mmCIF file of C-alpha atoms in Angstrom:
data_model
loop_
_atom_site.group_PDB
_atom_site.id
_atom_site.type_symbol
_atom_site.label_atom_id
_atom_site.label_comp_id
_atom_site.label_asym_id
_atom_site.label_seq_id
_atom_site.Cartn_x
_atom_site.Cartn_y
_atom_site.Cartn_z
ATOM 1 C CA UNK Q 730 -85.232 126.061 -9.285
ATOM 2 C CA UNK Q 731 -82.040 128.682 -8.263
ATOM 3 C CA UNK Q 732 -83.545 131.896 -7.337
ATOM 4 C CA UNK Q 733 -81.565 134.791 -8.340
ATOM 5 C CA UNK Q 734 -80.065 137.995 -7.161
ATOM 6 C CA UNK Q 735 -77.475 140.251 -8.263
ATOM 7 C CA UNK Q 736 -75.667 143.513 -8.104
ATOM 8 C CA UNK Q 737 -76.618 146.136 -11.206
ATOM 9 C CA UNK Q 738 -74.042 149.089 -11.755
ATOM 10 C CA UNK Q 739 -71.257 150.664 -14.170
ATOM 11 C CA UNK Q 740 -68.708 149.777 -13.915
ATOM 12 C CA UNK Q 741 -69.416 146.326 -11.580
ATOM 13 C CA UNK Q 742 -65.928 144.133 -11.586
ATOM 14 C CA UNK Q 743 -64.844 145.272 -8.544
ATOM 15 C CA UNK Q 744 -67.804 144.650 -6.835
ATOM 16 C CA UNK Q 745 -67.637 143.120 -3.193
ATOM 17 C CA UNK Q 746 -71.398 142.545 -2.884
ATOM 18 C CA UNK Q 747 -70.973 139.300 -4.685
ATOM 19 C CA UNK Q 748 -68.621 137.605 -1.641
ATOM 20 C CA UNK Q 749 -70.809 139.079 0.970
ATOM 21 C CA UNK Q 750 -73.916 137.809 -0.452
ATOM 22 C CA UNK Q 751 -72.859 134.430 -1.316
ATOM 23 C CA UNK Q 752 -71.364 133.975 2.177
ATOM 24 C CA UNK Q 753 -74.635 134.454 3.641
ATOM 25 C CA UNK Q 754 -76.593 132.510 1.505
ATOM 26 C CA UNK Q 755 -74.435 129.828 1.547
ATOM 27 C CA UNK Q 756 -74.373 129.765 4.869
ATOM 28 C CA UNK Q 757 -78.414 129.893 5.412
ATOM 29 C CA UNK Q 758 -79.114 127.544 3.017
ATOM 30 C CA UNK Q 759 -81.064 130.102 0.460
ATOM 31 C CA UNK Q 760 -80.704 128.412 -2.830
ATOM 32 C CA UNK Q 761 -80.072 131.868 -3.741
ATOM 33 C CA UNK Q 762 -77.342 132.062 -6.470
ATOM 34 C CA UNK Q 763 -75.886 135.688 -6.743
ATOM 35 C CA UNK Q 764 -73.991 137.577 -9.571
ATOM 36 C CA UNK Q 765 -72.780 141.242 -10.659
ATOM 37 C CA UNK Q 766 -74.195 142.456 -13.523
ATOM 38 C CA UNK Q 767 -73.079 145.746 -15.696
ATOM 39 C CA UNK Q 768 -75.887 147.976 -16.159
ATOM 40 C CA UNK Q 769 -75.979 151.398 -18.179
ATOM 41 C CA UNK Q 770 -78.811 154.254 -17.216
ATOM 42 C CA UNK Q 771 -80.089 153.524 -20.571
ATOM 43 C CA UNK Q 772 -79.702 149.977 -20.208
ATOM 44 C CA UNK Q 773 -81.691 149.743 -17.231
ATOM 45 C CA UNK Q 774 -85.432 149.752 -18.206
ATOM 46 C CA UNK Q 775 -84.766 146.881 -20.813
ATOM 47 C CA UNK Q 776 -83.035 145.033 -18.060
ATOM 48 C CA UNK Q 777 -85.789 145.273 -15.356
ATOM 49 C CA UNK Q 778 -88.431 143.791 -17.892
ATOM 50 C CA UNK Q 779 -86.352 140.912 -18.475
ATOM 51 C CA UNK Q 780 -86.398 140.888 -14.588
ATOM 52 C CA UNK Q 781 -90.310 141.000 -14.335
ATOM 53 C CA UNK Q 782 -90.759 138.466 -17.132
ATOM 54 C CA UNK Q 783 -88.126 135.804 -15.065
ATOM 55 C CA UNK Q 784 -90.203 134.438 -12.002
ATOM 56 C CA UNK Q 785 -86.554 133.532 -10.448
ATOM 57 C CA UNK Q 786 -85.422 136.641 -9.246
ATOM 58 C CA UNK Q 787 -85.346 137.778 -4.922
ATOM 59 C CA UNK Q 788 -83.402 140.849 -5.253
ATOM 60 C CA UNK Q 789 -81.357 143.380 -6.691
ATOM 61 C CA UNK Q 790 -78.646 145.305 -5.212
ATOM 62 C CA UNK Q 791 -78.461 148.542 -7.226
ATOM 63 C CA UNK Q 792 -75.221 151.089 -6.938
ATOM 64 C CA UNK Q 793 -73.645 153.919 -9.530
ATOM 65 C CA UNK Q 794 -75.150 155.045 -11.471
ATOM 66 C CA UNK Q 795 -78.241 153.223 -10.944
ATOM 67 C CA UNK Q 796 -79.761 154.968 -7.736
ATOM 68 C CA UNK Q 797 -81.525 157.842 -8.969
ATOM 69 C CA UNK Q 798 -82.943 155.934 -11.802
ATOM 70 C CA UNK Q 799 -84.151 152.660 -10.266
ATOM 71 C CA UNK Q 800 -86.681 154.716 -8.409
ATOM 72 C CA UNK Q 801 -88.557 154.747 -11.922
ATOM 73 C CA UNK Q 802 -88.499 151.037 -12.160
ATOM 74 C CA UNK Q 803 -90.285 149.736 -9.217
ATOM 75 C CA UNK Q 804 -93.812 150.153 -7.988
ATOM 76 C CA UNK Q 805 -93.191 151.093 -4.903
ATOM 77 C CA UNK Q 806 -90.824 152.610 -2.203
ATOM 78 C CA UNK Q 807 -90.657 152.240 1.463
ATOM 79 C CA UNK Q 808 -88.692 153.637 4.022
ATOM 80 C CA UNK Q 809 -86.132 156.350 3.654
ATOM 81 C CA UNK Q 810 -85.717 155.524 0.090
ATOM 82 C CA UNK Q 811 -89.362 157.698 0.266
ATOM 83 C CA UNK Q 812 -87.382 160.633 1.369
ATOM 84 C CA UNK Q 813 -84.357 160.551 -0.581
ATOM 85 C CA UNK Q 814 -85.509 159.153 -3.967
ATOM 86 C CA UNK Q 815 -82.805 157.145 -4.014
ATOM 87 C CA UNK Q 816 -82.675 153.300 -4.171
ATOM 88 C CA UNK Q 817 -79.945 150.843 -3.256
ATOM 89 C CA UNK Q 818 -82.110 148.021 -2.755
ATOM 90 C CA UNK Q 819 -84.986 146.030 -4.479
ATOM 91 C CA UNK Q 820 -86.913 143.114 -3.679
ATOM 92 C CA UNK Q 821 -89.800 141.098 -4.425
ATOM 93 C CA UNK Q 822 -93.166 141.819 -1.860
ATOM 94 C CA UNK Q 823 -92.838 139.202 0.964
ATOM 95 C CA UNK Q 824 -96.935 138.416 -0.391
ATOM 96 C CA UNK Q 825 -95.320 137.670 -3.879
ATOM 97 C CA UNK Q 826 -92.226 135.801 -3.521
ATOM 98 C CA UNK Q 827 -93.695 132.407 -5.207
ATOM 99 C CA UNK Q 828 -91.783 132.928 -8.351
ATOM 100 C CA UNK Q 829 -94.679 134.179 -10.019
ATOM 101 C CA UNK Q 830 -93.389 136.747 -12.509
ATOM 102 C CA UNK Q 831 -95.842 139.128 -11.378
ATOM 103 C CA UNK Q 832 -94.486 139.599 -7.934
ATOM 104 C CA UNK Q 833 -94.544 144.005 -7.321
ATOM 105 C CA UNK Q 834 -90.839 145.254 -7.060
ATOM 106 C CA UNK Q 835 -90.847 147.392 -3.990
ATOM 107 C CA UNK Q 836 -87.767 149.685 -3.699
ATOM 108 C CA UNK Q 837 -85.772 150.324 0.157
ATOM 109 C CA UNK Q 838 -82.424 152.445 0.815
ATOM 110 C CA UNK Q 839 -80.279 149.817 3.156
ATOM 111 C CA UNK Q 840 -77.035 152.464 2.705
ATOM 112 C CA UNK Q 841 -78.419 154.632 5.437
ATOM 113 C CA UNK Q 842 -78.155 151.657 7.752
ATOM 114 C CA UNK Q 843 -74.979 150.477 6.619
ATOM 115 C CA UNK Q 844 -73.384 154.226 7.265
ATOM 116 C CA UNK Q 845 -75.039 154.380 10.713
ATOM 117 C CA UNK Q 846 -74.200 151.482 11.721
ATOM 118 C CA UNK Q 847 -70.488 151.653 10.573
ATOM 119 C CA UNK Q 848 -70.256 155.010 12.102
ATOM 120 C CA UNK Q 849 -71.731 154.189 15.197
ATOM 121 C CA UNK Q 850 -69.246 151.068 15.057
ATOM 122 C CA UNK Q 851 -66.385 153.045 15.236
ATOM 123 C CA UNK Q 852 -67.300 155.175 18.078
ATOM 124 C CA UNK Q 853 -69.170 158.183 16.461
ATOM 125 C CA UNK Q 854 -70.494 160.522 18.913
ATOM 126 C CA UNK Q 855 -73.992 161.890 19.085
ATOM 127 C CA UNK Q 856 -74.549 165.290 17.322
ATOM 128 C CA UNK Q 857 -70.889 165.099 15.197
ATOM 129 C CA UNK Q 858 -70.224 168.333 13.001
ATOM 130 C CA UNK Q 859 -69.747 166.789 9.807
ATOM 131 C CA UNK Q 860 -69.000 167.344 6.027
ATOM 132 C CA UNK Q 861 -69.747 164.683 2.914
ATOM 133 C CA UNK Q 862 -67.772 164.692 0.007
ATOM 134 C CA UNK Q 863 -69.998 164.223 -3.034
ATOM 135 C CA UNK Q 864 -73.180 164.840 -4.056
ATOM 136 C CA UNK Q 865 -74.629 161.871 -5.737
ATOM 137 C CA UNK Q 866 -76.985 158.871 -4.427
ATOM 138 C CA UNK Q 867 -74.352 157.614 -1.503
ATOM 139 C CA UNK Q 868 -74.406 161.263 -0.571
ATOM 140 C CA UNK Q 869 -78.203 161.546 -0.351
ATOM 141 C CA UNK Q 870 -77.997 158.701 2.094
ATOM 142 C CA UNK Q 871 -75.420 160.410 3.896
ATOM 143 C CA UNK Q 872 -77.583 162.775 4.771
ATOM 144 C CA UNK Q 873 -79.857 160.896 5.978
ATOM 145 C CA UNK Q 874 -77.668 159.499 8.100
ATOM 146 C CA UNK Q 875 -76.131 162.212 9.654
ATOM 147 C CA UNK Q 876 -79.437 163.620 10.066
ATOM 148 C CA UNK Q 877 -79.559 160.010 12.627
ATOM 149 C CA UNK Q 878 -76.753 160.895 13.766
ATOM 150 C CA UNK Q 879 -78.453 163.774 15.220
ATOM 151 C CA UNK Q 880 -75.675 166.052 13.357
ATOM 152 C CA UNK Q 881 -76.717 169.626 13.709
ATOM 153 C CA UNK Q 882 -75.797 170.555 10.318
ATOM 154 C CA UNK Q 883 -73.352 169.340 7.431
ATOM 155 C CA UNK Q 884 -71.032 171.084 4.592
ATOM 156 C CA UNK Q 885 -70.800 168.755 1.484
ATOM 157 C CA UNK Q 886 -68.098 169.480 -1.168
ATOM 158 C CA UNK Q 887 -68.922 169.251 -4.283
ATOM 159 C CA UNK Q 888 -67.109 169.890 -7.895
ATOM 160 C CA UNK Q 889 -69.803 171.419 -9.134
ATOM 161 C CA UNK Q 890 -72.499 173.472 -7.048
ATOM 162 C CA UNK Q 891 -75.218 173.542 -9.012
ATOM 163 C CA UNK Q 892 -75.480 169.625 -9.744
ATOM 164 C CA UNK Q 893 -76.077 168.557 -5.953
ATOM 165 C CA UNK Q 894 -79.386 167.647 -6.520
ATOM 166 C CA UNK Q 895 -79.817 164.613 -4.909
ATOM 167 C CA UNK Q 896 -77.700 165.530 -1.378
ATOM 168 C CA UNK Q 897 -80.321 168.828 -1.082
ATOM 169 C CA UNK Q 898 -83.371 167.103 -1.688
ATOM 170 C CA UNK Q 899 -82.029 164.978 0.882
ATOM 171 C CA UNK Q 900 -81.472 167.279 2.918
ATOM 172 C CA UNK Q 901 -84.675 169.067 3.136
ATOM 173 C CA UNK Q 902 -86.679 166.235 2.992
ATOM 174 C CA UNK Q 903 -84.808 165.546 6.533
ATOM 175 C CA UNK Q 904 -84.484 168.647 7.894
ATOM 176 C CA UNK Q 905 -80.589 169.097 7.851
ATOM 177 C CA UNK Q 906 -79.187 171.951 7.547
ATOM 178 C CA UNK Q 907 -76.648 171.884 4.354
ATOM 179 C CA UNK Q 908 -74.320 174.092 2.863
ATOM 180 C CA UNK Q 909 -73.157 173.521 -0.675
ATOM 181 C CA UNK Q 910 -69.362 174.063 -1.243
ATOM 182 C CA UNK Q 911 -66.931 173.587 -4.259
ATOM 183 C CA UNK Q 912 -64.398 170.417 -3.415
ATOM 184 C CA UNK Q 913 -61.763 172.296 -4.077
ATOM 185 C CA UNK Q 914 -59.819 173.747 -1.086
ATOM 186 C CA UNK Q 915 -62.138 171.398 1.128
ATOM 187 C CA UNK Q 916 -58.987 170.304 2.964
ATOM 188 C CA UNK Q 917 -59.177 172.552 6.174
ATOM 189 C CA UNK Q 918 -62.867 172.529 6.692
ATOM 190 C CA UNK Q 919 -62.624 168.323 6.875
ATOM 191 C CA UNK Q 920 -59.486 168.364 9.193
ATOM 192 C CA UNK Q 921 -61.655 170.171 11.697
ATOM 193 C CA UNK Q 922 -64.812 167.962 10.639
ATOM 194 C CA UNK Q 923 -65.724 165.571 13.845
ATOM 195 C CA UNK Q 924 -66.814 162.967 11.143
ATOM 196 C CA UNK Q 925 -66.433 163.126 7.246
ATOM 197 C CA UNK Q 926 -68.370 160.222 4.837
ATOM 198 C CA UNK Q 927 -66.289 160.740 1.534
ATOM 199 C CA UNK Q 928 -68.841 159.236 -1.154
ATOM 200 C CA UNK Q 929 -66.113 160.334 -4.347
ATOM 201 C CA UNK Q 930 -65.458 157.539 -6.656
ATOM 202 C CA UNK Q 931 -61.939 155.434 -6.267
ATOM 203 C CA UNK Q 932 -59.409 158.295 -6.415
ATOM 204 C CA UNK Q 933 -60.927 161.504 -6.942
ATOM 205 C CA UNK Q 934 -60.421 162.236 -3.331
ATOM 206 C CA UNK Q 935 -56.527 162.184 -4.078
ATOM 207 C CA UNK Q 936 -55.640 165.581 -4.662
ATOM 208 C CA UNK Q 937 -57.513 166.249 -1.162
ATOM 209 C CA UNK Q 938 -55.372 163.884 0.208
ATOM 210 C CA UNK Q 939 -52.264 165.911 -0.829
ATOM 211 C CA UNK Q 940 -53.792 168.875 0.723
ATOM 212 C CA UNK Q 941 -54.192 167.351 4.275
ATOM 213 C CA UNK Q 942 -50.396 165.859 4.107
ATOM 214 C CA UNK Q 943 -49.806 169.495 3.815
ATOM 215 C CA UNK Q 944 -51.998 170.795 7.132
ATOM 216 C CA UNK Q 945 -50.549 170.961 10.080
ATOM 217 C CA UNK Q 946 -52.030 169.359 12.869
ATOM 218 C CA UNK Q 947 -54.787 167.945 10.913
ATOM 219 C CA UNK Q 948 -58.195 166.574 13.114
ATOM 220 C CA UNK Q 949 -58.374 162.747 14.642
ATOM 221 C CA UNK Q 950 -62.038 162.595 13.557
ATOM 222 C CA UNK Q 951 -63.523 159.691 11.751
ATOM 223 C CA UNK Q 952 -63.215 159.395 7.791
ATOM 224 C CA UNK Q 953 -65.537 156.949 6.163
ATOM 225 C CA UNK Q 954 -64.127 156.404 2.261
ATOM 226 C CA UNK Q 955 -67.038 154.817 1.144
ATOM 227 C CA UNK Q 956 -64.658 153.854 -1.723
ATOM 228 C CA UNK Q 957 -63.080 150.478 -0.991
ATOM 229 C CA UNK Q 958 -60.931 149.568 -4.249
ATOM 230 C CA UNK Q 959 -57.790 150.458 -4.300
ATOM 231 C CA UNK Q 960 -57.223 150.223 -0.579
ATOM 232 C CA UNK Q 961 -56.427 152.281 1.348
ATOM 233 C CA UNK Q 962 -56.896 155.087 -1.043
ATOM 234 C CA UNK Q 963 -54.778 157.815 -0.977
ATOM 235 C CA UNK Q 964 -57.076 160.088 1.123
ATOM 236 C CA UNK Q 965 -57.448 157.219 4.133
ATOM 237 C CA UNK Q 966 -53.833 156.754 4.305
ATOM 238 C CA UNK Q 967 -53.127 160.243 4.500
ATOM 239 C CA UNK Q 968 -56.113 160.479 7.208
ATOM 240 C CA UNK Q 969 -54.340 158.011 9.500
ATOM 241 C CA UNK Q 970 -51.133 159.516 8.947
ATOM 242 C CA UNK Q 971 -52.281 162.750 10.911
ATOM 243 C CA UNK Q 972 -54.371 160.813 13.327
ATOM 244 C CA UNK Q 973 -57.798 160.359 12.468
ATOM 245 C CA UNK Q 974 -59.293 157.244 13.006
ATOM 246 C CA UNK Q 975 -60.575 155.692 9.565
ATOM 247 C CA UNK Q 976 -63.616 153.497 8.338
ATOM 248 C CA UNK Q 977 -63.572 151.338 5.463
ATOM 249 C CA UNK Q 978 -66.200 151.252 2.870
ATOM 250 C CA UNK Q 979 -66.224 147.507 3.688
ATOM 251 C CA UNK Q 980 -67.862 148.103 6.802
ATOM 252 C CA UNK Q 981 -70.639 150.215 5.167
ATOM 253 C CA UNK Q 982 -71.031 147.558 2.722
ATOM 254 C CA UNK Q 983 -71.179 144.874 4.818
ATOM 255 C CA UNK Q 984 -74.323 146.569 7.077
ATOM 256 C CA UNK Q 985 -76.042 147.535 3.864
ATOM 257 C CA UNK Q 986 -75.404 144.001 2.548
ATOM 258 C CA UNK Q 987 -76.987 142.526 5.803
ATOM 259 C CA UNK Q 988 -80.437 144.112 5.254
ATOM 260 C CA UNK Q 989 -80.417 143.432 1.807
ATOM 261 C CA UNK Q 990 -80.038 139.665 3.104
ATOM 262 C CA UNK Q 991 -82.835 140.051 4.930
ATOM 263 C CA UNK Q 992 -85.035 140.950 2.596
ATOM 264 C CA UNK Q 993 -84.030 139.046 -0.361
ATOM 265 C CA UNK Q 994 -84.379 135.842 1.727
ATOM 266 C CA UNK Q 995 -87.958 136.987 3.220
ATOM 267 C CA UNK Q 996 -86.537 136.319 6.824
ATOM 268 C CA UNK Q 997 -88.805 137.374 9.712
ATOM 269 C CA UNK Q 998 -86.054 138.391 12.376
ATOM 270 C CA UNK Q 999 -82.624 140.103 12.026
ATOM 271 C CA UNK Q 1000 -79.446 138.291 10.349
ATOM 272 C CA UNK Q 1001 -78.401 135.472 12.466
ATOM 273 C CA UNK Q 1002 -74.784 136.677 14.019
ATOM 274 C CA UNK Q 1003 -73.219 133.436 12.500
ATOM 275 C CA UNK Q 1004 -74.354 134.768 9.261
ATOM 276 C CA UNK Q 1005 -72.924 138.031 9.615
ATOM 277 C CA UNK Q 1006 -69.704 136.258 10.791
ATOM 278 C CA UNK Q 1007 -69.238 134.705 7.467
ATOM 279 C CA UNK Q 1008 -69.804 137.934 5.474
ATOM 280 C CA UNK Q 1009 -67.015 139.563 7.449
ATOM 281 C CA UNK Q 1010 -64.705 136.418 6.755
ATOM 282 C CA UNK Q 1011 -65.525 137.092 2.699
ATOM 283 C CA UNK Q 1012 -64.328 140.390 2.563
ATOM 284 C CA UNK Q 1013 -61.688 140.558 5.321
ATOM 285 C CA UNK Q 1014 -62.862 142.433 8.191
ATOM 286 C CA UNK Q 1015 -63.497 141.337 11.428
ATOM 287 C CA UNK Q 1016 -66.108 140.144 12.948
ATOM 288 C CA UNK Q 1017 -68.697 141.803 15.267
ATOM 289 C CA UNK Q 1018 -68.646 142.040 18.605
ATOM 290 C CA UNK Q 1019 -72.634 141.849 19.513
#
């Protein structure tokens, strides 16, 4: 019997998850056969009883705008996912995982990881003053991840002020300090950011862009675009351009997608390097240095 595991979200074509996870799976030997999926909100509890009733399903990789929901869907969360009420990740309990249709759906938040991780691969300092652009699901994790970061505080920039629900419940549940700011002039604040995690959807974070090819003598801190198609978006380009030092979403993906491995293939010990080698050579970004 495949076993099954996919990526839920709208839109999902451009999806990278798909490469990554295959990669791995292939490469481990899972039998695990791996898809992307479009999902509405209102699609979603139909779609998770058809995933309860099919005994071949490890795993679900969840992303917009499917994070705030899915926490509705399983019976229970773990880990940070607690905290934020946001899910990125679900998988079948370890006790379960016989294909028995019954198996409890237990809900995790791997994008704090994959942040941290990516961060903290390119050199992020300890204690960063930071700002987040965005105030959705990714956002909420980028709290928590600055928060990790030991960040002191963080401004995050926001169209609308009054609909950053899930970054200041975040927030508080964490104990970082936020202030709430409209997007627009955001410019000079994030040239003199240490580290910014922009968590806007493919291209809204252009006109920013055009504002910082305007600054003078704009910061060399660390952008992470969590957005990764088209690339480089307008906003990283014009980041490197003044100096900063950029981050692909890729490499957030790829740490998020190597927890997700973990637990959709029930392994007892961390993602074999070899793996993780082959998930960089999917996507196109290099591989680790351990």
């Amino acid at each position: 019997m495949t076993l099954r595991a996919a990526v839920l979200g709208h839109p999902i074509s451009h999806s990278k998850s798909p490469a990554l996870h295959r990669a791995a799976y292939t490469r481990l030997g899972a039998g695990l056969d791996y898809e992307a999926i479009d999902v509405t909100v209102d699609g979603l509890p139909a779609f998770m009883a058809g995933v309860r009733a099919d005994g071949r399903w490890r795993g679900l990789s969840v992303t917009m705008p499917l994070k705030g929901a899915m926490a509705a869907e399983v019976d229970e969360v773990r880990g940070v996912a607690r905290q934020l009420g946001v899910i990125n990740t679900v998988a079948f309990d370890a006790a379960d995982a016989t294909g028995d249709a019954r198996a409890r759906l237990i809900g995790y938040n791997t994008d704090v990881a994959g942040i941290v991780n990516a961060l903290r691969y390119a050199g992020v300092a300890p204690k960063p003053s930071a700002a987040i652009l965005g105030g959705g699901g990714t956002a909420a994790a980028a709290v928590a991840a600055l928060k990790e970061l030991d960040a002191p505080a963080a401004s995050i920039f926001v169209r609308d002020t009054g609909r950053a629900t899930e970054a200041r419940t975040a927030a508080a549940a964490v104990g970082l300090e936020l202030q709430v700011l409209p997007l627009a002039g955001a410019a000079t604040a994030l040239a003199a950011a240490d580290v910014v995690v922009s968590t806007l959807p493919p291209r809204a974070a252009d006109p920013l862009a055009d504002e910082l090819t305007r600054l003078p003598g704009t910061g060399a801190g660390v952008l992470l675009d969590v957005a990764y198609d088209p690339w480089p978006s307008r906003i990283a380009a014009a980041w490197t351009a003044a100096g900063g030092k950029v981050v692909p979403g890729l490499e957030m993906l790829l740490y998020q997608a190597v927890e997700q491995v973990r637990l959709f293939t029930g392994l007892g010990w961390p993602v074999p390097a070899e793996v993780i080698d082959v998930m960089c050579d999917a996507v196109g970004v290099p591989r680790r240095v351990f």
